[in-house]
PDB file of C-alpha atoms in Angstrom:
ATOM      1  CA  MET F   5      19.381 -61.994 -30.375  1.00  0.00           C
ATOM      2  CA  ILE F   6      21.191 -58.377 -30.874  1.00  0.00           C
ATOM      3  CA  GLN F   7      20.462 -56.347 -27.761  1.00  0.00           C
ATOM      4  CA  THR F   8      20.641 -52.706 -27.611  1.00  0.00           C
ATOM      5  CA  VAL F   9      22.098 -50.720 -24.798  1.00  0.00           C
ATOM      6  CA  GLU F  10      20.520 -47.384 -24.627  1.00  0.00           C
ATOM      7  CA  LYS F  11      23.055 -44.209 -24.178  1.00  0.00           C
ATOM      8  CA  ILE F  12      23.066 -42.009 -20.766  1.00  0.00           C
ATOM      9  CA  VAL F  13      22.611 -38.974 -22.043  1.00  0.00           C
ATOM     10  CA  LEU F  14      23.970 -36.745 -18.295  1.00  0.00           C
ATOM     11  CA  PRO F  15      22.089 -33.258 -18.585  1.00  0.00           C
ATOM     12  CA  PRO F  16      25.399 -30.542 -18.481  1.00  0.00           C
ATOM     13  CA  PRO F  17      26.878 -29.247 -15.626  1.00  0.00           C
ATOM     14  CA  PHE F  18      25.527 -26.940 -13.818  1.00  0.00           C
ATOM     15  CA  PRO F  19      27.418 -23.373 -14.755  1.00  0.00           C
ATOM     16  CA  ASP F  20      29.123 -21.815 -12.644  1.00  0.00           C
ATOM     17  CA  HIS F  21      28.470 -17.596 -11.134  1.00  0.00           C
ATOM     18  CA  THR F  22      30.005 -15.603 -13.916  1.00  0.00           C
ATOM     19  CA  GLN F  23      27.622 -17.682 -16.537  1.00  0.00           C
ATOM     20  CA  LEU F  24      24.287 -17.071 -13.527  1.00  0.00           C
ATOM     21  CA  PRO F  25      23.552 -13.326 -14.600  1.00  0.00           C
ATOM     22  CA  ASP F  26      19.795 -13.670 -13.661  1.00  0.00           C
ATOM     23  CA  LYS F  27      18.062 -12.931 -17.213  1.00  0.00           C
ATOM     24  CA  ASP F  28      14.456 -13.638 -16.669  1.00  0.00           C
ATOM     25  CA  GLY F  29      13.548 -10.244 -18.239  1.00  0.00           C
ATOM     26  CA  ASN F  30      12.188  -8.645 -15.867  1.00  0.00           C
ATOM     27  CA  PHE F  31      12.775  -4.908 -15.098  1.00  0.00           C
ATOM     28  CA  VAL F  32      12.945  -2.803 -12.016  1.00  0.00           C
ATOM     29  CA  LYS F  33      10.286  -1.894 -11.311  1.00  0.00           C
ATOM     30  CA  ASN F  34       9.946   1.341  -9.640  1.00  0.00           C
ATOM     31  CA  PHE F  35      12.309   5.235 -10.026  1.00  0.00           C
ATOM     32  CA  GLN F  36      14.218   4.132  -5.688  1.00  0.00           C
ATOM     33  CA  GLU F  37      14.935   0.584  -6.020  1.00  0.00           C
ATOM     34  CA  HIS F  38      18.566   1.041  -6.914  1.00  0.00           C
ATOM     35  CA  PRO F  39      18.474   4.414  -4.671  1.00  0.00           C
ATOM     36  CA  GLN F  40      17.311   2.484  -1.584  1.00  0.00           C
ATOM     37  CA  THR F  41      19.782  -0.467  -1.919  1.00  0.00           C
ATOM     38  CA  LEU F  42      22.615   2.286  -1.603  1.00  0.00           C
ATOM     39  CA  ILE F  43      21.456   3.961   0.953  1.00  0.00           C
ATOM     40  CA  LEU F  44      21.107   0.076   2.703  1.00  0.00           C
ATOM     41  CA  SER F  45      24.804  -0.845   0.956  1.00  0.00           C
ATOM     42  CA  ASP F  46      26.536   2.940   1.609  1.00  0.00           C
ATOM     43  CA  SER F  47      25.495   3.346   5.279  1.00  0.00           C
ATOM     44  CA  ILE F  48      26.357  -0.477   6.796  1.00  0.00           C
ATOM     45  CA  THR F  49      29.965  -0.585   5.333  1.00  0.00           C
ATOM     46  CA  PRO F  50      31.134   0.829   8.845  1.00  0.00           C
ATOM     47  CA  VAL F  51      29.436  -1.354  10.815  1.00  0.00           C
ATOM     48  CA  LEU F  52      30.292  -4.213   7.919  1.00  0.00           C
ATOM     49  CA  GLU F  53      34.423  -3.331   8.208  1.00  0.00           C
ATOM     50  CA  VAL F  54      34.337  -4.025  12.509  1.00  0.00           C
ATOM     51  CA  ILE F  55      32.697  -6.883  11.946  1.00  0.00           C
ATOM     52  CA  HIS F  56      34.656  -8.665   8.803  1.00  0.00           C
ATOM     53  CA  PRO F  57      38.102  -6.735   9.630  1.00  0.00           C
ATOM     54  CA  ASP F  58      39.091  -9.935   7.174  1.00  0.00           C
ATOM     55  CA  GLY F  59      36.827  -8.281   3.907  1.00  0.00           C
ATOM     56  CA  GLN F  60      34.625 -11.678   4.319  1.00  0.00           C
ATOM     57  CA  TYR F  61      31.039 -10.590   3.108  1.00  0.00           C
ATOM     58  CA  ALA F  62      29.098 -10.040   0.623  1.00  0.00           C
ATOM     59  CA  ILE F  63      25.703  -7.847  -0.289  1.00  0.00           C
ATOM     60  CA  GLY F  64      23.769  -8.374  -2.793  1.00  0.00           C
ATOM     61  CA  GLN F  65      21.529  -5.751  -4.750  1.00  0.00           C
ATOM     62  CA  ASP F  66      18.981  -7.602  -7.418  1.00  0.00           C
ATOM     63  CA  SER F  67      21.271 -10.377  -7.539  1.00  0.00           C
ATOM     64  CA  GLY F  68      20.618 -13.796  -8.555  1.00  0.00           C
ATOM     65  CA  ILE F  69      20.599 -16.453  -5.370  1.00  0.00           C
ATOM     66  CA  TYR F  70      20.458 -19.751  -6.707  1.00  0.00           C
ATOM     67  CA  TRP F  71      18.810 -22.272  -4.608  1.00  0.00           C
ATOM     68  CA  ARG F  72      18.197 -25.636  -6.861  1.00  0.00           C
ATOM     69  CA  GLU F  73      19.149 -26.822  -9.971  1.00  0.00           C
ATOM     70  CA  ALA F  74      16.602 -26.479 -13.145  1.00  0.00           C
ATOM     71  CA  ASP F  75      16.099 -25.998 -15.994  1.00  0.00           C
ATOM     72  CA  PRO F  76      16.855 -22.478 -18.232  1.00  0.00           C
ATOM     73  CA  PRO F  77      18.732 -22.448 -14.292  1.00  0.00           C
ATOM     74  CA  GLU F  78      17.039 -18.916 -13.810  1.00  0.00           C
ATOM     75  CA  LYS F  79      13.257 -21.009 -12.239  1.00  0.00           C
ATOM     76  CA  GLY F  80      15.786 -22.143  -9.287  1.00  0.00           C
ATOM     77  CA  ALA F  81      16.898 -18.801  -8.347  1.00  0.00           C
ATOM     78  CA  GLU F  82      14.896 -15.654  -6.256  1.00  0.00           C
ATOM     79  CA  THR F  83      16.467 -12.169  -6.188  1.00  0.00           C
ATOM     80  CA  PRO F  84      15.894  -9.918  -3.477  1.00  0.00           C
ATOM     81  CA  ASP F  85      16.192  -7.133  -3.702  1.00  0.00           C
ATOM     82  CA  TRP F  86      18.602  -6.569  -1.567  1.00  0.00           C
ATOM     83  CA  PHE F  87      21.280  -8.632   0.914  1.00  0.00           C
ATOM     84  CA  TYR F  88      23.777  -9.498   3.504  1.00  0.00           C
ATOM     85  CA  VAL F  89      25.741 -12.847   3.664  1.00  0.00           C
ATOM     86  CA  PRO F  90      28.524 -13.407   5.822  1.00  0.00           C
ATOM     87  CA  ASN F  91      31.533 -14.816   5.895  1.00  0.00           C
ATOM     88  CA  VAL F  92      32.173 -15.483   2.256  1.00  0.00           C
ATOM     89  CA  PRO F  93      34.438 -13.984  -0.265  1.00  0.00           C
ATOM     90  CA  PRO F  94      33.644 -11.010  -1.437  1.00  0.00           C
ATOM     91  CA  LYS F  95      34.818 -12.254  -4.780  1.00  0.00           C
ATOM     92  CA  LEU F  96      35.571 -15.854  -6.658  1.00  0.00           C
ATOM     93  CA  ASP F  97      38.588 -16.647  -8.111  1.00  0.00           C
ATOM     94  CA  GLY F  98      39.360 -13.165  -8.085  1.00  0.00           C
ATOM     95  CA  LYS F  99      36.111 -12.657  -9.953  1.00  0.00           C
ATOM     96  CA  ILE F 100      33.417  -9.704  -9.288  1.00  0.00           C
ATOM     97  CA  ARG F 101      29.960 -12.170  -8.048  1.00  0.00           C
ATOM     98  CA  ARG F 102      27.716 -12.747 -10.521  1.00  0.00           C
ATOM     99  CA  SER F 103      25.279 -14.821  -8.587  1.00  0.00           C
ATOM    100  CA  TYR F 104      24.967 -16.746  -5.725  1.00  0.00           C
ATOM    101  CA  VAL F 105      24.675 -20.292  -5.639  1.00  0.00           C
ATOM    102  CA  LEU F 106      23.916 -21.545  -2.069  1.00  0.00           C
ATOM    103  CA  TRP F 107      24.379 -25.525  -2.580  1.00  0.00           C
ATOM    104  CA  ARG F 108      28.577 -24.445  -3.150  1.00  0.00           C
ATOM    105  CA  GLU F 109      28.938 -21.851  -0.858  1.00  0.00           C
ATOM    106  CA  PHE F 110      26.650 -23.135   2.323  1.00  0.00           C
ATOM    107  CA  LYS F 111      26.011 -19.993   3.679  1.00  0.00           C
ATOM    108  CA  PRO F 112      22.752 -18.412   3.216  1.00  0.00           C
ATOM    109  CA  PRO F 113      21.878 -14.762   4.182  1.00  0.00           C
ATOM    110  CA  LEU F 114      21.488 -13.175   7.428  1.00  0.00           C
ATOM    111  CA  ILE F 115      18.959 -10.899   5.490  1.00  0.00           C
ATOM    112  CA  ALA F 116      17.050  -9.960   3.368  1.00  0.00           C
ATOM    113  CA  LEU F 117      14.840  -7.375   2.215  1.00  0.00           C
ATOM    114  CA  GLU F 118      12.414  -7.034  -0.711  1.00  0.00           C
ATOM    115  CA  LEU F 119      11.192  -3.391  -1.800  1.00  0.00           C
ATOM    116  CA  ALA F 120       7.196  -4.021  -3.286  1.00  0.00           C
ATOM    117  CA  SER F 121       5.963  -1.942  -6.127  1.00  0.00           C
ATOM    118  CA  GLY F 122       3.195  -3.759  -5.895  1.00  0.00           C
ATOM    119  CA  ASP F 123       0.816  -4.612  -2.142  1.00  0.00           C
ATOM    120  CA  GLY F 124       3.963  -6.925  -1.639  1.00  0.00           C
ATOM    121  CA  SER F 125       1.763 -10.614  -2.077  1.00  0.00           C
ATOM    122  CA  GLU F 126       4.234 -11.741  -4.242  1.00  0.00           C
ATOM    123  CA  GLU F 127       7.136 -11.393  -1.426  1.00  0.00           C
ATOM    124  CA  ARG F 128       4.637 -12.914   1.322  1.00  0.00           C
ATOM    125  CA  ASP F 129       4.079 -15.547  -1.397  1.00  0.00           C
ATOM    126  CA  LYS F 130       3.568 -18.980   0.655  1.00  0.00           C
ATOM    127  CA  THR F 131       3.143 -21.195  -1.928  1.00  0.00           C
ATOM    128  CA  PRO F 132       5.561 -24.972  -1.720  1.00  0.00           C
ATOM    129  CA  LEU F 133       7.672 -26.312  -4.390  1.00  0.00           C
ATOM    130  CA  SER F 134       6.708 -29.137  -5.694  1.00  0.00           C
ATOM    131  CA  GLN F 135       5.235 -31.359  -8.950  1.00  0.00           C
ATOM    132  CA  GLU F 136       1.915 -30.871  -8.581  1.00  0.00           C
ATOM    133  CA  ASN F 137       2.686 -26.326  -8.784  1.00  0.00           C
ATOM    134  CA  LEU F 138       5.221 -27.264 -11.855  1.00  0.00           C
ATOM    135  CA  ASN F 139       2.380 -28.547 -13.566  1.00  0.00           C
ATOM    136  CA  ARG F 140       0.818 -26.068 -13.071  1.00  0.00           C
ATOM    137  CA  GLY F 141       3.583 -23.399 -13.797  1.00  0.00           C
ATOM    138  CA  LYS F 142       3.213 -22.113 -10.779  1.00  0.00           C
ATOM    139  CA  ARG F 143       7.081 -21.422  -8.770  1.00  0.00           C
ATOM    140  CA  PRO F 144       7.196 -21.387  -5.208  1.00  0.00           C
ATOM    141  CA  GLY F 145       6.373 -18.072  -3.185  1.00  0.00           C
ATOM    142  CA  LYS F 146      10.014 -16.011  -2.151  1.00  0.00           C
ATOM    143  CA  PHE F 147       8.750 -16.239   1.211  1.00  0.00           C
ATOM    144  CA  TRP F 148       8.135 -20.351   1.014  1.00  0.00           C
ATOM    145  CA  VAL F 149      11.893 -20.376  -0.612  1.00  0.00           C
ATOM    146  CA  TYR F 150      13.555 -18.308   2.369  1.00  0.00           C
ATOM    147  CA  GLU F 151      11.522 -20.077   5.032  1.00  0.00           C
ATOM    148  CA  GLN F 152      12.601 -23.264   4.709  1.00  0.00           C
ATOM    149  CA  ILE F 153      15.187 -23.695   1.837  1.00  0.00           C
ATOM    150  CA  ILE F 154      17.764 -20.878   1.930  1.00  0.00           C
ATOM    151  CA  ARG F 155      16.704 -19.874   5.084  1.00  0.00           C
ATOM    152  CA  ILE F 156      17.540 -16.147   6.136  1.00  0.00           C
ATOM    153  CA  PRO F 157      16.580 -15.691   9.761  1.00  0.00           C
ATOM    154  CA  TYR F 158      15.565 -12.149   8.355  1.00  0.00           C
ATOM    155  CA  TYR F 159      13.337 -11.237   6.508  1.00  0.00           C
ATOM    156  CA  GLY F 160      11.672  -7.543   5.482  1.00  0.00           C
ATOM    157  CA  ILE F 161       9.268  -6.950   2.939  1.00  0.00           C
ATOM    158  CA  PHE F 162       8.875  -2.591   1.988  1.00  0.00           C
ATOM    159  CA  VAL F 163       5.617  -1.616   0.849  1.00  0.00           C
ATOM    160  CA  ILE F 164       6.475   1.162  -1.483  1.00  0.00           C
ATOM    161  CA  GLU F 165       3.182   2.520  -2.150  1.00  0.00           C
ATOM    162  CA  THR F 166       1.772   2.592   1.485  1.00  0.00           C
ATOM    163  CA  ASN F 167       5.754   3.279   3.396  1.00  0.00           C
ATOM    164  CA  VAL F 168       4.792  -0.061   5.259  1.00  0.00           C
ATOM    165  CA  LEU F 169       7.519  -2.504   6.396  1.00  0.00           C
ATOM    166  CA  GLU F 170       7.466  -5.871   7.756  1.00  0.00           C
ATOM    167  CA  MET F 171      10.053  -7.482   9.528  1.00  0.00           C
ATOM    168  CA  TYR F 172      10.063 -11.717  10.092  1.00  0.00           C
ATOM    169  CA  LYS F 173      13.081 -14.007  11.468  1.00  0.00           C
ATOM    170  CA  LEU F 174      12.868 -17.405  11.331  1.00  0.00           C
ATOM    171  CA  ASP F 175      12.453 -18.808  14.861  1.00  0.00           C
ATOM    172  CA  ASN F 176      14.564 -21.852  15.062  1.00  0.00           C
ATOM    173  CA  THR F 177      11.465 -23.592  18.006  1.00  0.00           C
ATOM    174  CA  SER F 178       9.513 -23.856  14.916  1.00  0.00           C
ATOM    175  CA  GLY F 179      11.579 -23.857  11.554  1.00  0.00           C
ATOM    176  CA  ARG F 180       8.867 -20.873  10.332  1.00  0.00           C
ATOM    177  CA  TYR F 181       8.574 -17.280   9.899  1.00  0.00           C
ATOM    178  CA  LYS F 182       7.879 -14.719  12.812  1.00  0.00           C
ATOM    179  CA  GLN F 183       6.942 -11.935  11.978  1.00  0.00           C
ATOM    180  CA  MET F 184       8.115  -8.970  14.250  1.00  0.00           C
ATOM    181  CA  SER F 185       6.898  -6.195  16.291  1.00  0.00           C
ATOM    182  CA  PRO F 186       9.032  -2.994  16.171  1.00  0.00           C
ATOM    183  CA  ASN F 187      10.146  -1.220  19.373  1.00  0.00           C
ATOM    184  CA  GLU F 188       9.388   2.036  20.696  1.00  0.00           C
ATOM    185  CA  LEU F 189      10.725   3.737  18.305  1.00  0.00           C
ATOM    186  CA  GLY F 190       8.957   1.766  15.274  1.00  0.00           C
ATOM    187  CA  ARG F 191      11.955  -0.146  14.560  1.00  0.00           C
ATOM    188  CA  TYR F 192      13.199  -3.767  14.535  1.00  0.00           C
ATOM    189  CA  PRO F 193      16.637  -5.251  15.750  1.00  0.00           C
ATOM    190  CA  ILE F 194      19.103  -6.912  13.907  1.00  0.00           C
ATOM    191  CA  GLU F 195      20.808  -8.582  16.916  1.00  0.00           C
ATOM    192  CA  ARG F 196      23.705 -10.182  14.895  1.00  0.00           C
ATOM    193  CA  LEU F 197      24.600  -6.584  13.476  1.00  0.00           C
ATOM    194  CA  GLY F 198      23.908  -4.233  15.991  1.00  0.00           C
ATOM    195  CA  VAL F 199      21.750  -2.176  14.664  1.00  0.00           C
ATOM    196  CA  GLU F 200      17.674  -1.076  13.792  1.00  0.00           C
ATOM    197  CA  LEU F 201      15.864  -1.367  10.893  1.00  0.00           C
ATOM    198  CA  GLY F 202      12.712   1.509  10.375  1.00  0.00           C
ATOM    199  CA  LEU F 203      11.758   4.276   8.227  1.00  0.00           C
ATOM    200  CA  TRP F 204      13.445   7.485   7.611  1.00  0.00           C
ATOM    201  CA  GLN F 205      11.546  10.470   6.046  1.00  0.00           C
ATOM    202  CA  GLY F 206      13.909  12.368   4.141  1.00  0.00           C
ATOM    203  CA  THR F 207      15.500  12.964   0.623  1.00  0.00           C
ATOM    204  CA  TYR F 208      18.271  11.187  -1.302  1.00  0.00           C
ATOM    205  CA  GLN F 209      19.066  11.530  -4.924  1.00  0.00           C
ATOM    206  CA  ASN F 210      16.454  14.231  -5.577  1.00  0.00           C
ATOM    207  CA  GLN F 211      13.674  12.073  -3.858  1.00  0.00           C
ATOM    208  CA  THR F 212      12.064  13.698  -1.072  1.00  0.00           C
ATOM    209  CA  GLN F 213       9.875   9.982   0.898  1.00  0.00           C
ATOM    210  CA  ALA F 214      10.339   7.179   3.509  1.00  0.00           C
ATOM    211  CA  TRP F 215      13.705   5.763   2.919  1.00  0.00           C
ATOM    212  CA  LEU F 216      14.424   2.131   4.610  1.00  0.00           C
ATOM    213  CA  ARG F 217      17.738   2.727   7.299  1.00  0.00           C
ATOM    214  CA  TRP F 218      19.951   1.534   9.486  1.00  0.00           C
ATOM    215  CA  TRP F 219      20.168   3.329  13.399  1.00  0.00           C
ATOM    216  CA  ASP F 220      22.704   1.958  16.083  1.00  0.00           C
ATOM    217  CA  LYS F 221      22.422   1.042  19.459  1.00  0.00           C
ATOM    218  CA  GLU F 222      22.199   4.159  21.029  1.00  0.00           C
ATOM    219  CA  GLY F 223      19.511   5.475  18.235  1.00  0.00           C
ATOM    220  CA  ASN F 224      21.610   7.086  15.973  1.00  0.00           C
ATOM    221  CA  LEU F 225      21.261   7.167  12.775  1.00  0.00           C
ATOM    222  CA  LEU F 226      23.731   5.276  10.655  1.00  0.00           C
ATOM    223  CA  LEU F 227      25.316   8.008   7.258  1.00  0.00           C
ATOM    224  CA  THR F 228      25.686   8.375   3.660  1.00  0.00           C
ATOM    225  CA  GLY F 229      29.319   8.637   3.197  1.00  0.00           C
ATOM    226  CA  ARG F 230      28.194  11.840   1.614  1.00  0.00           C
ATOM    227  CA  GLU F 231      26.015  12.892   4.739  1.00  0.00           C
ATOM    228  CA  GLN F 232      29.189  12.173   6.650  1.00  0.00           C
ATOM    229  CA  ALA F 233      31.385  14.106   4.703  1.00  0.00           C
ATOM    230  CA  GLU F 234      28.618  16.934   5.136  1.00  0.00           C
ATOM    231  CA  LEU F 235      28.826  16.547   8.190  1.00  0.00           C
ATOM    232  CA  GLU F 236      32.389  16.780   8.981  1.00  0.00           C
ATOM    233  CA  ARG F 237      32.316  19.922   6.937  1.00  0.00           C
ATOM    234  CA  GLN F 238      29.575  21.481   9.750  1.00  0.00           C
ATOM    235  CA  ARG F 239      31.881  20.245  12.661  1.00  0.00           C
ATOM    236  CA  ALA F 240      35.268  22.434  10.877  1.00  0.00           C
ATOM    237  CA  GLU F 241      32.834  25.552   9.801  1.00  0.00           C
ATOM    238  CA  ASN F 242      32.008  25.017  13.352  1.00  0.00           C
ATOM    239  CA  ALA F 243      35.162  25.253  14.913  1.00  0.00           C
ATOM    240  CA  GLU F 244      37.023  28.106  12.342  1.00  0.00           C
ATOM    241  CA  ARG F 245      34.040  29.840  14.140  1.00  0.00           C
ATOM    242  CA  SER F 246      34.037  28.616  17.527  1.00  0.00           C
ATOM    243  CA  LEU F 247      38.687  30.244  17.449  1.00  0.00           C
ATOM    244  CA  GLU F 248      37.398  33.012  15.794  1.00  0.00           C
ATOM    245  CA  ALA F 249      35.377  34.216  18.639  1.00  0.00           C
ATOM    246  CA  GLU F 250      37.437  32.783  20.822  1.00  0.00           C
ATOM    247  CA  ALA F 251      40.515  35.005  19.668  1.00  0.00           C
ATOM    248  CA  GLN F 252      37.814  37.920  19.277  1.00  0.00           C
ATOM    249  CA  SER F 253      37.584  37.281  23.308  1.00  0.00           C
ATOM    250  CA  ARG F 254      40.303  37.717  23.867  1.00  0.00           C
ATOM    251  CA  ARG F 255      41.308  40.336  21.474  1.00  0.00           C
ATOM    252  CA  GLU F 256      38.582  42.444  23.498  1.00  0.00           C
ATOM    253  CA  ALA F 257      39.432  41.177  26.814  1.00  0.00           C
ATOM    254  CA  ILE F 258      43.295  43.105  26.321  1.00  0.00           C
ATOM    255  CA  GLY F 259      42.430  45.959  24.778  1.00  0.00           C
ATOM    256  CA  ARG F 260      39.529  47.007  27.843  1.00  0.00           C
ATOM    257  CA  LEU F 261      43.095  45.838  30.515  1.00  0.00           C
ATOM    258  CA  LEU F 262      45.879  47.727  28.630  1.00  0.00           C
ATOM    259  CA  ALA F 263      42.363  50.615  29.301  1.00  0.00           C
ATOM    260  CA  MET F 264      42.654  50.253  32.762  1.00  0.00           C
ATOM    261  CA  GLY F 265      46.677  50.965  32.460  1.00  0.00           C
ATOM    262  CA  LEU F 266      47.992  47.839  33.023  1.00  0.00           C
ATOM    263  CA  THR F 267      51.241  46.606  30.632  1.00  0.00           C
ATOM    264  CA  ALA F 268      51.381  44.060  28.730  1.00  0.00           C
ATOM    265  CA  GLU F 269      53.411  42.044  31.537  1.00  0.00           C
ATOM    266  CA  GLN F 270      50.893  42.040  33.451  1.00  0.00           C
ATOM    267  CA  VAL F 271      48.150  41.046  31.067  1.00  0.00           C
ATOM    268  CA  ALA F 272      49.215  38.438  29.657  1.00  0.00           C
ATOM    269  CA  GLU F 273      49.985  36.723  33.220  1.00  0.00           C
ATOM    270  CA  ALA F 274      46.156  37.212  33.932  1.00  0.00           C
ATOM    271  CA  LEU F 275      44.584  35.755  30.989  1.00  0.00           C
ATOM    272  CA  GLY F 276      47.350  32.632  30.635  1.00  0.00           C
ATOM    273  CA  LEU F 277      48.721  34.387  27.051  1.00  0.00           C
ATOM    274  CA  THR F 278      52.238  35.226  25.826  1.00  0.00           C
ATOM    275  CA  VAL F 279      53.795  38.783  25.814  1.00  0.00           C
ATOM    276  CA  GLU F 280      53.978  38.490  22.607  1.00  0.00           C
ATOM    277  CA  PHE F 281      50.646  36.918  21.828  1.00  0.00           C
ATOM    278  CA  VAL F 282      49.670  41.053  23.167  1.00  0.00           C
ATOM    279  CA  ARG F 283      51.457  42.928  21.559  1.00  0.00           C
ATOM    280  CA  GLN F 284      50.704  41.644  18.050  1.00  0.00           C
ATOM    281  CA  ALA F 285      46.593  41.810  19.921  1.00  0.00           C
ATOM    282  CA  LEU F 286      47.307  45.851  19.648  1.00  0.00           C
TER     283      LEU F 286
END
């Protein structure tokens, strides 16, 4: 009797980060999302440069975090609207990141933020991963994945329609998220970053509304690059006006003293100026 040996077909190797862009076909669901993520990244950069002088950190914006192998691969990924991962290289093998594969990097993000276009129910979904749920075509919920698998210490849900921010912190004892309470200023401390996260009403890229913003421990708003440049311009203008006002005040004082009959040398000594300066002011 001839026995047949079944050939074992191994699955193809899991793709690397360059082959894993999220391809679920979803569009960005609102016009605030991209400007919002730009504000968060731009304004937190000076803080991260101090924390990571070696530049070893990564910020993801609507990028895939792959937390399990699946077919197709994107079924095993979640895509936070904004997340920050400390102590990882910003590029892999010299190439721009296109995904984040958790079991290859071994470091979860410190914080993930979701910008909810709906009522936030999708972002609060705690559906666990189970074969029964998969058979019913129900994928694991974001909340459950971030809490139970990726283990992200801070998770925020910003419901854009109602301008409500919910922040959750992973409790080390229970291993579950606990909803945070804001401080007296309505902000949420992110201790490991030394900053606070809250809502700011203002205009950015021609949109006036509530935005997620960072503050330092002293209560100072962390500025975007454009805001910082405008602040420096105003400071320079104020300094120039102050110098001009001071020079005008000196000229008036010189005129008064000279009118009283003092010599240029006496005026210079009285005002702490040079004789040349007094004569030039005449």
